[in-house]
Coordinates of C-alpha atoms in Angstrom, one line a residue:
X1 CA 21.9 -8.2 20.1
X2 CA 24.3 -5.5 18.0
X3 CA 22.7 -2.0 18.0
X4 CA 24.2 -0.2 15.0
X5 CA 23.6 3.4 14.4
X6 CA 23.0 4.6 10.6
X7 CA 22.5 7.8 9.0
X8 CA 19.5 8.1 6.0
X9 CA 21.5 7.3 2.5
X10 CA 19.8 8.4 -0.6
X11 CA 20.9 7.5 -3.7
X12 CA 19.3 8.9 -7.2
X13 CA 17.9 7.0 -9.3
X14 CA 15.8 7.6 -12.3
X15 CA 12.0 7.0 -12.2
X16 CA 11.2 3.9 -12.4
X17 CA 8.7 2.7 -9.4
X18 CA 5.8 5.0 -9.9
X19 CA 4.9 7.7 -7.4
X20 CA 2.4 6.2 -4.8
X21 CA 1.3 8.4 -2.0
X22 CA 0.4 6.0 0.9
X23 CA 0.8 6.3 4.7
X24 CA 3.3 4.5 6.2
X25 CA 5.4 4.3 2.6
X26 CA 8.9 3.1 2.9
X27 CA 9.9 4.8 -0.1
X28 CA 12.4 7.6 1.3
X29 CA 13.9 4.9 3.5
X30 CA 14.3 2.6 0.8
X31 CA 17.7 3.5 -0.1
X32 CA 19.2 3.3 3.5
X33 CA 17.0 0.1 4.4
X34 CA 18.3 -2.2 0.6
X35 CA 21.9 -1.5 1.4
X36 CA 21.7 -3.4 4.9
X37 CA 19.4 -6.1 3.4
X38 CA 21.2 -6.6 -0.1
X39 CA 24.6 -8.3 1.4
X40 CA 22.5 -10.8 3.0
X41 CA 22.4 -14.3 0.9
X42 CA 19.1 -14.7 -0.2
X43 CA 17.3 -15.5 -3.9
X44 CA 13.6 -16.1 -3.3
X45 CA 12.1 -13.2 -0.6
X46 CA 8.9 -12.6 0.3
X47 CA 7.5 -9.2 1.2
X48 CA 4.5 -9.6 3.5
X49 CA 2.9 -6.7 4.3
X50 CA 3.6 -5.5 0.9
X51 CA 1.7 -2.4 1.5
X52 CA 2.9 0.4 -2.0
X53 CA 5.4 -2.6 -3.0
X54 CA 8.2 -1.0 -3.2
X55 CA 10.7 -3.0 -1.4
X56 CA 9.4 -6.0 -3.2
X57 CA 10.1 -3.9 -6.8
X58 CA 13.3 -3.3 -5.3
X59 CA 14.3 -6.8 -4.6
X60 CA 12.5 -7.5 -7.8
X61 CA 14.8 -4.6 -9.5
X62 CA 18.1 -7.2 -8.1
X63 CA 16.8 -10.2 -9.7
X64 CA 15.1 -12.1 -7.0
X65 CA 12.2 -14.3 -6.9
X66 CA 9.6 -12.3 -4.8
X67 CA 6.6 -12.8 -3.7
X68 CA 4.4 -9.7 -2.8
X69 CA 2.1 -10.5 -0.1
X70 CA -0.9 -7.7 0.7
X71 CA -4.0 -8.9 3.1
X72 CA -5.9 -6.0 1.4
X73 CA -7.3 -6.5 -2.0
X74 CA -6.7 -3.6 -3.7
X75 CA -2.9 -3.7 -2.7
X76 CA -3.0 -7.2 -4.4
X77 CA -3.8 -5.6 -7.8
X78 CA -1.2 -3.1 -7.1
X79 CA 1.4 -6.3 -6.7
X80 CA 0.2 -8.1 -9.7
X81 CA 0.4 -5.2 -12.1
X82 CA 3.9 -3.9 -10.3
X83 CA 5.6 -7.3 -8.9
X84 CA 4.2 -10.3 -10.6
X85 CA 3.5 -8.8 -14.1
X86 CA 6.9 -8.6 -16.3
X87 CA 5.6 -7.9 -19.6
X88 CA 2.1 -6.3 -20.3
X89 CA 1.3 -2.5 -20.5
X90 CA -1.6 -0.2 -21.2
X91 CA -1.3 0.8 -24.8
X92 CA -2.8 4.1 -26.4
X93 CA -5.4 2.4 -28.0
X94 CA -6.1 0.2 -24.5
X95 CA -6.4 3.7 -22.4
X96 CA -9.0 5.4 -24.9
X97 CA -11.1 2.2 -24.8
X98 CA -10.9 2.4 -21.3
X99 CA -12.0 6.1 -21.1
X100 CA -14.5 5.6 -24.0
X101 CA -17.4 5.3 -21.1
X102 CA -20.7 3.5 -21.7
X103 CA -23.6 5.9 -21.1
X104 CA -25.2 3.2 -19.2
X105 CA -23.5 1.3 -16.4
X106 CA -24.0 0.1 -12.8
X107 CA -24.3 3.8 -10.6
X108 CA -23.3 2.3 -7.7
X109 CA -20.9 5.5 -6.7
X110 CA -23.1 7.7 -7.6
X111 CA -25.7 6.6 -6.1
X112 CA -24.3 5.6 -3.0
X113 CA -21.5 8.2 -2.2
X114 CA -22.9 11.5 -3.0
X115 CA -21.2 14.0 -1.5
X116 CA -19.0 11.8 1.0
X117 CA -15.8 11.7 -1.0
X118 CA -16.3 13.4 -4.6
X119 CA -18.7 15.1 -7.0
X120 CA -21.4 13.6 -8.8
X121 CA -20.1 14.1 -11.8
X122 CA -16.8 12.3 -10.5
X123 CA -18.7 9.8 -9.1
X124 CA -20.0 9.3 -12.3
X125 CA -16.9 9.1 -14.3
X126 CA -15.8 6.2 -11.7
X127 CA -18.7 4.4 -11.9
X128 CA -18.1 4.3 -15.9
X129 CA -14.1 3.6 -15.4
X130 CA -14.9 0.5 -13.0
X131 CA -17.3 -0.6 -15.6
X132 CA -14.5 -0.8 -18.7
X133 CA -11.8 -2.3 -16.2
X134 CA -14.0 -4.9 -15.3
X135 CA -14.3 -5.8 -18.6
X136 CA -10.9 -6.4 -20.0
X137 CA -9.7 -10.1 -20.4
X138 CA -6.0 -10.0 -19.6
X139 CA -5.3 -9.7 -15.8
X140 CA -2.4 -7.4 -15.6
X141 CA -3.7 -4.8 -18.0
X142 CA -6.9 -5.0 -15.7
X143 CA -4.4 -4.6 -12.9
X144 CA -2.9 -1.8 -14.1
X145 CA -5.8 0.1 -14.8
X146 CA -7.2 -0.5 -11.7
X147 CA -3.7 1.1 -10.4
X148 CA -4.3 4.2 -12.4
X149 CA -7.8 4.1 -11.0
X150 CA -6.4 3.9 -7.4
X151 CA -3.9 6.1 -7.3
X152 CA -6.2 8.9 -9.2
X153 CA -9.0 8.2 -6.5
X154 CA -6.0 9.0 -3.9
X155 CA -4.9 12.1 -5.7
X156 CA -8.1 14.1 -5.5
X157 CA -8.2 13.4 -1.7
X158 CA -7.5 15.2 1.5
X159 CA -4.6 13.3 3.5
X160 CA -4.9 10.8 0.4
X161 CA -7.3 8.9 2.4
X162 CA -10.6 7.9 2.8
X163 CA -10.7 8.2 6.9
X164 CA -13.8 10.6 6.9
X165 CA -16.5 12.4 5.0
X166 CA -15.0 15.5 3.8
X167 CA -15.5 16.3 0.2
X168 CA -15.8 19.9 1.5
X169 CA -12.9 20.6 2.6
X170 CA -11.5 19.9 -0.7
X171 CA -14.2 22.4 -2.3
X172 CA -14.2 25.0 0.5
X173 CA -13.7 28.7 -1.2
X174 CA -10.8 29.6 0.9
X175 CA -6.8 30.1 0.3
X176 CA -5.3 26.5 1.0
X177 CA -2.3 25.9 3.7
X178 CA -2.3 22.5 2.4
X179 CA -3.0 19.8 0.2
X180 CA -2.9 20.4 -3.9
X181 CA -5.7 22.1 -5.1
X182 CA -4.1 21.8 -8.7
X183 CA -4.3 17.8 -8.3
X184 CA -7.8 18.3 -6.6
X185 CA -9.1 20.5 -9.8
X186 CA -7.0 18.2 -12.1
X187 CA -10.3 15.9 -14.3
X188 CA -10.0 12.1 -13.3
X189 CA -9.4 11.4 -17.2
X190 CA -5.8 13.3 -16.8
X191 CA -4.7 11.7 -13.7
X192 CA -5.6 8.4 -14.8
X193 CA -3.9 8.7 -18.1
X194 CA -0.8 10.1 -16.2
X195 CA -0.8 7.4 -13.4
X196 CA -1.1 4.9 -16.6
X197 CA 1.4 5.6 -17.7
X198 CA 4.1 5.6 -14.8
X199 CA 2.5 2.7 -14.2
X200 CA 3.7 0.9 -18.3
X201 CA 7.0 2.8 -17.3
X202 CA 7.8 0.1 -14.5
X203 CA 6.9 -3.0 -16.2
X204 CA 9.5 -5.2 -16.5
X205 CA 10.5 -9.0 -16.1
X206 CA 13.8 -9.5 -14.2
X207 CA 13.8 -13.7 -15.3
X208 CA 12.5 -15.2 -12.2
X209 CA 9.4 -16.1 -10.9
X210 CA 7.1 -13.3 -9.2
X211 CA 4.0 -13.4 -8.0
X212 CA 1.5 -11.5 -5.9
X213 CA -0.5 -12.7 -3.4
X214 CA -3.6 -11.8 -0.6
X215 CA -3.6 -13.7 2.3
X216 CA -3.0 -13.3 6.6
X217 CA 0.7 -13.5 6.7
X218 CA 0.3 -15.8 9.6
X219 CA -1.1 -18.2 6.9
X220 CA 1.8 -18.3 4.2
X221 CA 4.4 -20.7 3.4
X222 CA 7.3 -20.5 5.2
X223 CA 9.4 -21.1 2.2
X224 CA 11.5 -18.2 1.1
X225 CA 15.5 -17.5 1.7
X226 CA 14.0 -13.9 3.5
X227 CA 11.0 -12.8 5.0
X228 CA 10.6 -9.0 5.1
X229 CA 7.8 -8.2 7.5
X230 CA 6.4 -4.0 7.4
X231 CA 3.5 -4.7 9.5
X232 CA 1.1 -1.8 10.5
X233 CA 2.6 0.6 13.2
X234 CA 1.2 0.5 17.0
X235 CA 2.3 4.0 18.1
X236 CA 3.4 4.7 22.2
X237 CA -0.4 5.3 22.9
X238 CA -1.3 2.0 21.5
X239 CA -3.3 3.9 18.5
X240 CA -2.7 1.5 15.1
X241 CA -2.9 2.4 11.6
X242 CA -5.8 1.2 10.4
X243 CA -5.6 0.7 6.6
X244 CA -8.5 -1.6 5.9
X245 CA -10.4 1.7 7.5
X246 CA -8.3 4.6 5.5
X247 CA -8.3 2.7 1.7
X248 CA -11.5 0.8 2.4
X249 CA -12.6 2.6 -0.9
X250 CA -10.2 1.3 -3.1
X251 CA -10.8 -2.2 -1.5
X252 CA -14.8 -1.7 -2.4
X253 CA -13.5 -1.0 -6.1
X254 CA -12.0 -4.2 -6.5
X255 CA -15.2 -6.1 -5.8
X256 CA -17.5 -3.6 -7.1
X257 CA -20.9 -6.3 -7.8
X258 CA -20.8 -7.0 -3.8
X259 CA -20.0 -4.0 -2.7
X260 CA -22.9 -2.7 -0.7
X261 CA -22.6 -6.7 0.9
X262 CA -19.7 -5.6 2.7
X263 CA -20.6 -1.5 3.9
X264 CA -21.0 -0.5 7.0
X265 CA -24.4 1.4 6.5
X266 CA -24.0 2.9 10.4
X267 CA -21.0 4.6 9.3
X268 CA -21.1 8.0 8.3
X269 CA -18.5 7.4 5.2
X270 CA -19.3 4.2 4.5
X271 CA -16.7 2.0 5.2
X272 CA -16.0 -1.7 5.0
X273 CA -16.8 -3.9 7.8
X274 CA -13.8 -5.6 9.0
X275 CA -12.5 -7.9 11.7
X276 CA -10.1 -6.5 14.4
X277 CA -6.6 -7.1 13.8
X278 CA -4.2 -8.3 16.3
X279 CA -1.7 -5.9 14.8
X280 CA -4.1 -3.3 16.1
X281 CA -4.1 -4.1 20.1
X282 CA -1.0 -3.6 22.1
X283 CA -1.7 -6.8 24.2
X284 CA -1.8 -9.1 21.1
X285 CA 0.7 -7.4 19.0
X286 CA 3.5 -8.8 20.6
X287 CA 2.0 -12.3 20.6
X288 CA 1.0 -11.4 16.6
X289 CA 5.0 -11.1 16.0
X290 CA 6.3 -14.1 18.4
X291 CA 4.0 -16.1 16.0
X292 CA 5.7 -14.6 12.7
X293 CA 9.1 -15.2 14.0
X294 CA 8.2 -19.0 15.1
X295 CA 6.7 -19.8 11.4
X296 CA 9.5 -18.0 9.8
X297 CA 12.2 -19.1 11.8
X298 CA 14.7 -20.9 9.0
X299 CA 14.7 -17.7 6.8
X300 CA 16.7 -14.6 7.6
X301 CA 13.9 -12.0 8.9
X302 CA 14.3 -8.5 7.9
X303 CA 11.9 -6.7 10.5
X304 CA 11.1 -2.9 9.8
X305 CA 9.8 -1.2 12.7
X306 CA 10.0 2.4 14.5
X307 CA 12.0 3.3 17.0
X308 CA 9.0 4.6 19.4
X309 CA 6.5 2.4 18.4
X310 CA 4.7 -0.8 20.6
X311 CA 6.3 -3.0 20.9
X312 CA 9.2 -1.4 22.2
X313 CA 12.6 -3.1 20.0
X314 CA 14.0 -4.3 22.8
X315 CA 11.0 -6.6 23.2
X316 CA 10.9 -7.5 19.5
X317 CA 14.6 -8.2 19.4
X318 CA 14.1 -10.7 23.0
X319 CA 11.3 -12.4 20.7
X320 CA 13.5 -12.8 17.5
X321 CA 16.3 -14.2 19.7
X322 CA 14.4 -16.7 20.6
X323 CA 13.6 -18.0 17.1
X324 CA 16.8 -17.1 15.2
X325 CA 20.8 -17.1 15.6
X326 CA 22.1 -13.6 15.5
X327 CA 19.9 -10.6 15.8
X328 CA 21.2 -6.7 14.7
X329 CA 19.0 -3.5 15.2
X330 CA 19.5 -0.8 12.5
X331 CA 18.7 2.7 13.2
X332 CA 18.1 5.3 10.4
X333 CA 18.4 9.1 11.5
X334 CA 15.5 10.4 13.0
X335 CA 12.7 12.1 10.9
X336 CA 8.9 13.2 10.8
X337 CA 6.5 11.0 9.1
X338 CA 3.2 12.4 7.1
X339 CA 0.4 13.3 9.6
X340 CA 2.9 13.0 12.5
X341 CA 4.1 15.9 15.0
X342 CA 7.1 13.6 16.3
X343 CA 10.0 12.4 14.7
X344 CA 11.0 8.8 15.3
X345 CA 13.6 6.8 13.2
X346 CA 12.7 3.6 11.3
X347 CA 14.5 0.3 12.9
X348 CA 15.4 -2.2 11.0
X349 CA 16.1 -5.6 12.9
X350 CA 17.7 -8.6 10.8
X351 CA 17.9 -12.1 12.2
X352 CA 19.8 -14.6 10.7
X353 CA 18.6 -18.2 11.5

């Protein structure tokens, strides 16, 4: 194993992937972690735990053939609108049919969510919003919309995340030591129209073959020149990041008819009810990883970890050695992530088989 110590390199570049605001985003180490990837001799990659997407839009951005991989469904639409779709965009006309809202649709927001995440009249306006996107015919416009939709529903909440009912600390009468109360006061209509449109602003089609997909990455093809695996963090407590439990709103969105199927009714904000992960438990983590290297093992695995996480690297590099031929750790400087009080730095292990 070759440890190799980096320092963060940011490079500017014009907007072109649309802001996302995520937790766990690799966005402000995307600069430092594509120039230790893009020497490496690889045409088709796969990205999967594509999570915001936008390593896959940057390997899409170099002319590969990439397959973005999300196991949540929301983060799937987000992947065909961003990854797989190279051509279709919102128009003017599309966006006011879109916000042209019937005055009778499903009120299933409404109805169910009052004062958990947003108004009534915002839950309203969703409920109206989800009924239009359901009903256009092409795919990827649908998908982009619902990206708007997403990343507006984000926008207008504390953290960006759906962990807890608190619509009242957003509407709490007191000065603000965080969050955006200018975003929070923003109408739905605006952000959607603005997230639209950043969304049209990175359509593109680079010539190959892209697709997005929803699966257990322990279940996909081991086909691809590179793997690039960003699976969810365990931190040195063994606390995960559980993102079927912070977006689990988004996620009902996408399947809005079945919806109340899948809610947990015994939780106070309503989540999804969901399986436990293995990525979540620090005894099967490792064993979750082991398991990903072995199907994987005649690609060149680009694994992106921190440095203070479980497993330790040591441990993950021992594992990858066993699967591949060479095996170098990369180590960015380190930084403070969002919702963090410790800085670690991202690690970046690449295995050549």
């Amino acid at each position: 194993m070759k440890l190799v110590q980096d320092e963060l390199f940011c490079a500017t570049r014009g907007p072109v992937f649309p802001s996302t605001r995520y937790q766990g985003s690799k966005a402000r180490f995307l600069d430092w972690l594509w120039e230790r990837v893009a020497p490496l001799p690889f045409h088709s990659v796969l990205d999967a735990f594509g999570g915001t997407g936008c390593f896959a839009y940057r390997c899409k951005q170099a002319g590969k053939a990439v397959t973005y991989n999300d196991i949540l469904p929301f983060n799937r639409l987000i992947g065909r609108a961003l990854i797989e779709n190279g051509t279709e965009t919102l128009s003017e006309a599309d966006l006011d049919n879109l916000l042209h809202l019937p005055a009778e649709h499903p009120g299933f927001v409404e109805k169910t969510f009052r004062g958990i995440y947003y108004t009534n009249e915002e839950n309203r306006w969703i409920d109206g919003v989800s009924a239009t996107i359901r009903g256009l015919r092409n795919p990827y416009k649908q998908a982009l919309a619902y990206f708007a939709l997403f990343q507006a529903c984000l926008s207008k909440r504390p953290y960006n995340l759906f962990h807890r009912k608190n619509l009242e600390l957003r509407l709490r009468p007191v000065a603000r030591t965080f969050g955006n109360k200018t975003t929070w006061d923003t109408p739905f209509e605006a952000l959607f129209r603005r997230f639209a449109e950043e969304a049209n602003r990175a359509v593109f089609d680079n010539g190959t073959d892209c697709r997005a997909l929803c699966q257990d990455a322990a279940t996909l093809d081991p086909v691809y020149d590179l793997v690039y695996l960003d699976p969810p963090y365990l931190n040195a407590k063994g606390v995960g990041v559980d993102y079927a439990a912070f977006y689990h709103f988004l996620d009902g969105l996408t399947d809005y008819d079945h919806w109340a199927t899948q809610i947990d009714w015994d939780s106070k904000h309503l989540k999804l009810r969901t399986e436990k992960s293995a990525w979540g438990n620090k005894a099967t983590i490792l064993p979750a990883f082991a398991a990903l290297f072995r199907r994987f093992r005649n690609a060149i695995v680009v694994l992106s970890y921190r440095s203070n996480g479980i497993p330790a690297i040591d441990a993950l590099a021992d594992a990858l050695a066993r699967t591949h031929r060479t095996v170098t750790v990369h180590e960015s400087a380190p930084m403070r992530y969002t919702l963090s009080s410790v800085q670690s730095a991202e690690t970046l292990l690449i295995a050549l088989p």
